[in-house]
């Protein structure tokens, strides 16, 4: 019998229906799991479900019965996948469920920042409209999306959909070649050129050893058009201290972030401390979380588990022996 343990059920909203798998099983759901509780809770489990609880090599070594880690998200940076590949533990993830919700959130951030909505809202609330004495006032710059060059880092499900929406806004989307990689072909804009010529840069790449810290001080210094930086992918992709320095130095015109390096952020996180500025919007990792997307995620999670148990695995990240 399969023993399935969900380590962080509370990362999916309570109204989302998580159907029971159609095979004989025991399912244990924990709302949250601290790192020191992982091994005890997964003892005897054949299938672990995690959304964001880290599963390290040191933990996995103590779990000989584990066969599948079903990640309840697209990003799998919480799992030591190299260890899993070496030790025959399969890892699956959820694909495509966020194809509407994340791009819509990305454009919500872009539109709000390009049009200075936060600043104008604050002005209205503090009486500036009355002070202005006419039907409008122009305290903050407003820029259209139309005509803007949008540098997109990551050309998967989300990056492609963002490009599609950008075209509808009459923007100029360009996919960045991977940092440090040349010869990716004419569909990609060289990394340095993307940095130098974009009006907005949006991140849609996974967090890996190659992408961690990919936007740091040298990248901000290479940005010539004071772009907005929008990150709905993973916090570790951008050096947060360098981001705030770039805001202070005027190298970028604003930041719309849904993710930070450590979540929830510590009270002294530099980006959290900058979040009250008019040109910064920080949302609490909710780009994925429309009701529709959460239900699609929950359904696909069970499809992945059932497929694996039936010998028809789907959405595996790597082959296992
Ligand atoms: N904030 C949120 O709520 C959510 C965040 N995400 C994040 O968004 C990421 C992307 O999601 P999808 O597009 O669905 O994944 P995907 O797997 O379809 O696409 C990822 C793309 O990144 C590219 N990539 C890999 N290494 C790269 C590098 N060094 N430089 C540039 N691109 C690179 C891949 O070639 C691939 O095209 C996920 O890995 C996840 O971390 C995903 C869903 C929700
Ligand atoms: O799907 C993802 O990768 C997310 O970050 C949402 O949990």
Coordinates of C-alpha atoms and ligand atoms in Angstrom, one line a residue:
X1 CA 0.0 0.0 0.0
X2 CA 1.2 3.5 -0.8
X3 CA 1.8 5.8 2.1
X4 CA 1.5 9.4 0.9
X5 CA 2.5 12.3 3.1
X6 CA 1.7 15.9 2.2
X7 CA 4.2 18.1 4.1
X8 CA 2.6 21.5 3.6
X9 CA -1.1 21.3 2.8
X10 CA -1.7 24.8 4.0
X11 CA 0.2 26.1 0.9
X12 CA -3.0 25.4 -1.1
X13 CA -6.1 27.3 -0.1
X14 CA -8.6 25.3 1.9
X15 CA -11.4 25.7 -0.6
X16 CA -9.3 23.9 -3.3
X17 CA -10.5 20.3 -3.6
X18 CA -7.7 17.8 -3.5
X19 CA -9.2 14.5 -4.7
X20 CA -8.1 11.2 -3.1
X21 CA -6.0 9.0 -5.4
X22 CA -7.8 6.1 -7.0
X23 CA -5.6 3.4 -5.6
X24 CA -5.2 1.8 -2.2
X25 CA -3.4 4.3 0.0
X26 CA -2.9 6.0 3.3
X27 CA -2.8 9.8 3.0
X28 CA -1.5 12.0 5.8
X29 CA -1.8 15.7 5.5
X30 CA 0.3 18.1 7.6
X31 CA -0.6 21.8 7.3
X32 CA 3.1 22.9 7.7
X33 CA 6.3 21.1 8.4
X34 CA 9.5 22.5 9.9
X35 CA 12.9 21.2 8.6
X36 CA 13.5 19.3 11.8
X37 CA 10.2 17.5 11.4
X38 CA 10.7 16.3 7.8
X39 CA 12.4 12.9 8.4
X40 CA 10.1 11.8 11.2
X41 CA 7.0 12.7 9.2
X42 CA 8.2 11.0 6.0
X43 CA 9.3 7.9 7.9
X44 CA 7.7 5.0 5.9
X45 CA 6.3 7.2 3.2
X46 CA 6.6 6.0 -0.4
X47 CA 5.3 9.3 -1.8
X48 CA 6.0 12.7 -0.4
X49 CA 4.2 15.8 -1.5
X50 CA 5.9 19.2 -0.9
X51 CA 5.2 22.6 -2.2
X52 CA 8.0 24.6 -0.6
X53 CA 9.4 22.4 2.3
X54 CA 13.0 21.7 1.4
X55 CA 14.1 18.1 0.9
X56 CA 17.9 17.9 1.3
X57 CA 20.3 15.0 0.7
X58 CA 20.8 14.7 4.4
X59 CA 17.0 14.2 4.9
X60 CA 16.5 11.9 1.9
X61 CA 19.3 9.6 3.0
X62 CA 17.2 8.6 6.0
X63 CA 14.1 7.8 3.9
X64 CA 14.8 4.5 2.1
X65 CA 11.2 3.7 1.3
X66 CA 10.6 7.0 -0.6
X67 CA 9.9 6.5 -4.4
X68 CA 8.3 9.7 -5.5
X69 CA 8.5 13.4 -4.5
X70 CA 5.5 15.0 -6.0
X71 CA 6.2 18.8 -6.0
X72 CA 3.0 20.8 -5.8
X73 CA 4.5 23.6 -7.9
X74 CA 6.4 24.2 -11.1
X75 CA 9.6 25.3 -9.4
X76 CA 11.4 22.4 -7.8
X77 CA 14.3 24.2 -6.3
X78 CA 13.3 23.0 -2.8
X79 CA 14.4 19.4 -3.8
X80 CA 17.9 18.1 -4.1
X81 CA 17.3 16.6 -7.6
X82 CA 20.8 15.4 -8.1
X83 CA 20.6 13.2 -5.0
X84 CA 17.2 11.9 -6.2
X85 CA 18.6 11.1 -9.7
X86 CA 21.5 9.2 -8.2
X87 CA 19.4 7.3 -5.8
X88 CA 16.4 6.3 -7.9
X89 CA 13.8 8.7 -6.3
X90 CA 11.5 10.2 -8.9
X91 CA 10.6 13.9 -8.8
X92 CA 7.5 15.3 -10.5
X93 CA 6.2 18.8 -10.8
X94 CA 3.2 20.7 -12.0
X95 CA 3.3 22.2 -15.5
X96 CA 1.3 24.8 -17.3
X97 CA -1.2 25.4 -14.5
X98 CA -0.1 29.0 -14.0
X99 CA -0.2 30.0 -17.7
X100 CA -2.9 32.6 -17.1
X101 CA -2.4 33.6 -13.5
X102 CA 1.4 34.4 -13.5
X103 CA 1.4 36.4 -16.7
X104 CA -1.7 38.3 -15.6
X105 CA 0.1 39.1 -12.3
X106 CA 3.2 40.1 -14.2
X107 CA 1.2 42.6 -16.3
X108 CA -0.6 43.9 -13.2
X109 CA 2.8 44.8 -11.8
X110 CA 4.1 46.3 -15.0
X111 CA 1.0 48.4 -15.6
X112 CA 0.8 49.6 -12.0
X113 CA 4.5 50.6 -12.0
X114 CA 4.6 52.1 -15.5
X115 CA 1.5 54.2 -14.7
X116 CA 2.5 55.1 -11.1
X117 CA -0.8 53.8 -9.7
X118 CA 0.5 53.4 -6.2
X119 CA 1.7 57.1 -6.1
X120 CA -1.5 58.5 -7.6
X121 CA -3.7 56.4 -5.2
X122 CA -1.7 57.8 -2.2
X123 CA -2.1 61.3 -3.6
X124 CA -5.9 60.9 -3.9
X125 CA -6.2 59.6 -0.4
X126 CA -4.2 62.5 1.1
X127 CA -6.2 65.3 -0.7
X128 CA -3.7 66.2 -3.5
X129 CA -6.5 66.2 -6.1
X130 CA -8.4 69.0 -4.3
X131 CA -5.1 70.9 -3.8
X132 CA -4.5 70.7 -7.6
X133 CA -7.6 72.8 -8.2
X134 CA -8.2 71.3 -11.7
X135 CA -9.4 68.0 -13.1
X136 CA -6.0 66.3 -13.1
X137 CA -2.4 66.7 -12.0
X138 CA 0.9 65.3 -13.2
X139 CA 3.1 64.6 -10.2
X140 CA 4.3 61.3 -11.4
X141 CA 5.4 60.2 -14.8
X142 CA 3.1 57.9 -16.8
X143 CA 4.4 55.6 -19.5
X144 CA 2.5 53.3 -21.9
X145 CA 3.4 49.7 -22.4
X146 CA 2.9 50.1 -26.1
X147 CA 6.3 50.6 -27.8
X148 CA 8.3 49.5 -24.8
X149 CA 11.0 46.8 -25.2
X150 CA 10.4 43.9 -22.9
X151 CA 13.4 41.7 -22.1
X152 CA 12.1 38.2 -21.1
X153 CA 14.4 35.8 -19.2
X154 CA 13.1 32.3 -19.6
X155 CA 11.2 31.1 -22.7
X156 CA 9.1 28.3 -21.2
X157 CA 5.3 28.2 -20.6
X158 CA 5.2 31.5 -18.7
X159 CA 7.8 33.5 -20.7
X160 CA 6.1 32.5 -23.9
X161 CA 2.7 33.6 -22.7
X162 CA 4.1 36.9 -21.4
X163 CA 5.5 37.5 -24.9
X164 CA 2.1 36.8 -26.4
X165 CA 0.3 39.3 -24.1
X166 CA 3.1 41.8 -24.7
X167 CA 2.5 41.6 -28.5
X168 CA -1.2 42.4 -27.8
X169 CA -0.1 45.5 -25.9
X170 CA 2.1 46.4 -28.9
X171 CA 5.2 46.0 -26.9
X172 CA 8.4 44.6 -28.4
X173 CA 9.2 41.3 -26.6
X174 CA 12.7 39.9 -26.8
X175 CA 13.9 36.6 -25.3
X176 CA 17.2 36.9 -23.6
X177 CA 20.0 34.4 -24.5
X178 CA 21.2 32.6 -21.4
X179 CA 23.7 34.6 -19.5
X180 CA 27.2 33.7 -20.6
X181 CA 26.0 31.6 -23.5
X182 CA 26.5 32.7 -27.1
X183 CA 25.2 31.3 -30.4
X184 CA 21.6 30.6 -29.2
X185 CA 20.3 31.8 -32.6
X186 CA 18.3 34.7 -33.9
X187 CA 15.3 34.0 -31.7
X188 CA 17.3 35.2 -28.7
X189 CA 18.8 38.6 -27.9
X190 CA 22.3 38.5 -26.6
X191 CA 22.3 38.9 -22.8
X192 CA 24.2 42.2 -22.7
X193 CA 22.1 43.7 -25.5
X194 CA 18.9 42.7 -23.6
X195 CA 20.2 44.4 -20.5
X196 CA 21.2 47.5 -22.4
X197 CA 18.1 48.0 -24.5
X198 CA 15.1 46.8 -22.4
X199 CA 12.6 49.2 -20.9
X200 CA 11.2 46.4 -18.7
X201 CA 12.9 43.1 -17.8
X202 CA 10.8 40.2 -16.5
X203 CA 12.1 37.0 -15.1
X204 CA 10.6 33.5 -15.9
X205 CA 13.5 31.2 -15.4
X206 CA 13.9 28.4 -12.8
X207 CA 16.2 28.8 -9.8
X208 CA 19.2 26.6 -10.4
X209 CA 22.9 26.8 -9.8
X210 CA 23.3 28.6 -13.2
X211 CA 20.5 31.2 -12.6
X212 CA 21.1 32.0 -8.9
X213 CA 22.1 35.7 -8.6
X214 CA 21.9 36.1 -12.4
X215 CA 20.9 39.8 -12.0
X216 CA 23.4 41.5 -9.7
X217 CA 25.5 44.7 -9.7
X218 CA 27.2 44.2 -13.1
X219 CA 23.8 43.6 -14.7
X220 CA 22.2 46.7 -13.1
X221 CA 25.2 48.7 -14.3
X222 CA 24.7 47.4 -17.9
X223 CA 21.0 48.6 -17.9
X224 CA 21.0 51.8 -20.0
X225 CA 17.2 52.6 -20.2
X226 CA 16.4 52.6 -16.5
X227 CA 14.1 49.6 -16.9
X228 CA 11.5 48.3 -14.5
X229 CA 12.5 44.9 -13.1
X230 CA 9.6 42.4 -12.6
X231 CA 10.2 39.1 -10.9
X232 CA 7.5 36.6 -10.5
X233 CA 9.8 33.6 -10.8
X234 CA 12.2 33.0 -7.8
X235 CA 13.7 35.4 -5.3
X236 CA 17.2 34.0 -5.6
X237 CA 17.5 35.0 -9.2
X238 CA 18.1 38.7 -8.2
X239 CA 20.6 40.0 -5.7
X240 CA 18.3 42.0 -3.5
X241 CA 20.9 44.3 -2.0
X242 CA 22.1 45.2 -5.5
X243 CA 18.5 45.8 -6.6
X244 CA 17.9 48.4 -3.9
X245 CA 21.3 50.0 -4.6
X246 CA 20.2 50.2 -8.3
X247 CA 16.9 51.8 -7.3
X248 CA 18.8 54.4 -5.1
X249 CA 21.3 55.1 -7.9
X250 CA 18.4 55.5 -10.5
X251 CA 19.8 52.7 -12.6
X252 CA 16.3 51.2 -12.7
X253 CA 13.0 53.0 -12.5
X254 CA 11.2 50.5 -10.3
X255 CA 10.7 46.9 -9.1
X256 CA 7.7 44.6 -9.1
X257 CA 8.5 41.5 -7.1
X258 CA 6.3 38.5 -6.1
X259 CA 9.2 36.6 -4.6
X260 CA 12.1 37.1 -2.3
X261 CA 15.2 35.0 -1.5
X262 CA 13.8 33.7 1.8
X263 CA 10.0 33.4 2.2
X264 CA 8.5 34.9 4.3
X265 CA 11.2 37.6 4.3
X266 CA 13.0 38.5 7.6
X267 CA 11.9 41.9 8.9
X268 CA 15.3 43.3 7.9
X269 CA 15.1 42.0 4.3
X270 CA 16.3 44.9 2.1
X271 CA 13.6 44.5 -0.5
X272 CA 10.9 44.3 2.2
X273 CA 12.3 47.5 3.7
X274 CA 12.1 49.2 0.3
X275 CA 8.6 48.0 -0.3
X276 CA 7.0 51.3 0.9
X277 CA 8.4 53.3 -2.0
X278 CA 6.1 54.3 -4.8
X279 CA 8.2 52.6 -7.4
X280 CA 8.3 49.3 -5.6
X281 CA 5.5 46.7 -5.4
X282 CA 6.1 43.5 -3.4
X283 CA 3.4 40.9 -3.4
X284 CA 3.6 37.8 -1.1
X285 CA 4.3 35.0 -3.7
X286 CA 0.7 34.9 -4.9
X287 CA 1.2 35.3 -8.7
X288 CA 0.2 31.6 -9.0
X289 CA -2.7 31.7 -6.7
X290 CA -5.8 32.4 -8.6
X291 CA -8.6 30.0 -7.7
X292 CA -8.6 28.6 -11.2
X293 CA -4.9 27.9 -11.1
X294 CA -4.9 26.4 -7.7
X295 CA -7.6 23.9 -8.7
X296 CA -5.7 23.0 -11.8
X297 CA -2.6 22.5 -9.7
X298 CA -4.4 20.2 -7.2
X299 CA -5.9 18.1 -10.0
X300 CA -2.6 17.7 -11.8
X301 CA -0.9 16.8 -8.5
X302 CA -3.1 13.8 -8.2
X303 CA -2.8 13.0 -11.9
X304 CA 1.0 12.9 -11.4
X305 CA 0.8 10.6 -8.4
X306 CA -1.8 8.2 -10.0
X307 CA 0.2 8.1 -13.2
X308 CA 3.4 7.2 -11.3
X309 CA 1.7 4.4 -9.3
X310 CA 0.0 3.0 -12.4
X311 CA 3.4 2.8 -14.1
X312 CA 2.6 5.7 -16.5
X313 CA 4.7 8.5 -14.9
X314 CA 4.1 12.0 -16.1
X315 CA 5.9 15.3 -15.5
X316 CA 9.0 13.6 -14.1
X317 CA 12.1 15.8 -14.0
X318 CA 14.5 13.0 -14.7
X319 CA 14.5 9.3 -15.5
X320 CA 15.0 7.0 -12.6
X321 CA 16.2 3.4 -12.7
Ligands
LIG1 N1 5.5 33.3 -8.4 C1 4.8 32.2 -8.7 O1 3.7 32.1 -8.2 C2 5.3 31.2 -9.7 C3 6.6 31.1 -10.1 N2 7.0 30.2 -11.0 C4 8.4 30.1 -11.4 O2 8.4 30.4 -12.8 C5 9.4 29.6 -13.4 C6 9.1 29.3 -14.8 O3 7.9 28.6 -15.0 P1 7.5 27.9 -16.4 O4 7.6 28.9 -17.5 O5 6.2 27.3 -16.2 O6 8.6 26.8 -16.5 P2 9.2 26.2 -17.8 O7 10.0 25.0 -17.3 O8 8.1 26.0 -18.8 O9 10.2 27.3 -18.4 C7 11.4 27.6 -17.8 C8 12.3 28.2 -18.9 O10 13.5 28.7 -18.3 C9 14.5 28.4 -19.2 N3 15.8 28.5 -18.6 C10 16.5 27.5 -17.9 N4 17.7 28.0 -17.6 C11 17.8 29.2 -18.0 C12 18.8 30.2 -17.9 N5 20.0 30.0 -17.3 N6 18.5 31.4 -18.4 C13 17.4 31.7 -19.0 N7 16.4 30.8 -19.1 C14 16.6 29.6 -18.6 C15 14.2 27.0 -19.7 O11 14.9 26.8 -21.0 C16 12.7 27.1 -19.9 O12 12.4 27.5 -21.2 C17 9.4 28.3 -12.5 O13 10.6 27.6 -12.5 C18 9.0 28.8 -11.1 O14 10.2 29.0 -10.4 C19 6.1 29.3 -11.6 C20 4.8 29.3 -11.2 C21 4.2 30.2 -10.2
LIG2 O1 4.5 26.8 -9.1 C1 5.5 27.5 -8.5 O2 6.6 27.3 -8.9 C2 5.2 28.4 -7.4 O3 6.1 29.1 -7.0 C3 3.9 28.4 -6.8 O4 4.0 27.7 -5.6

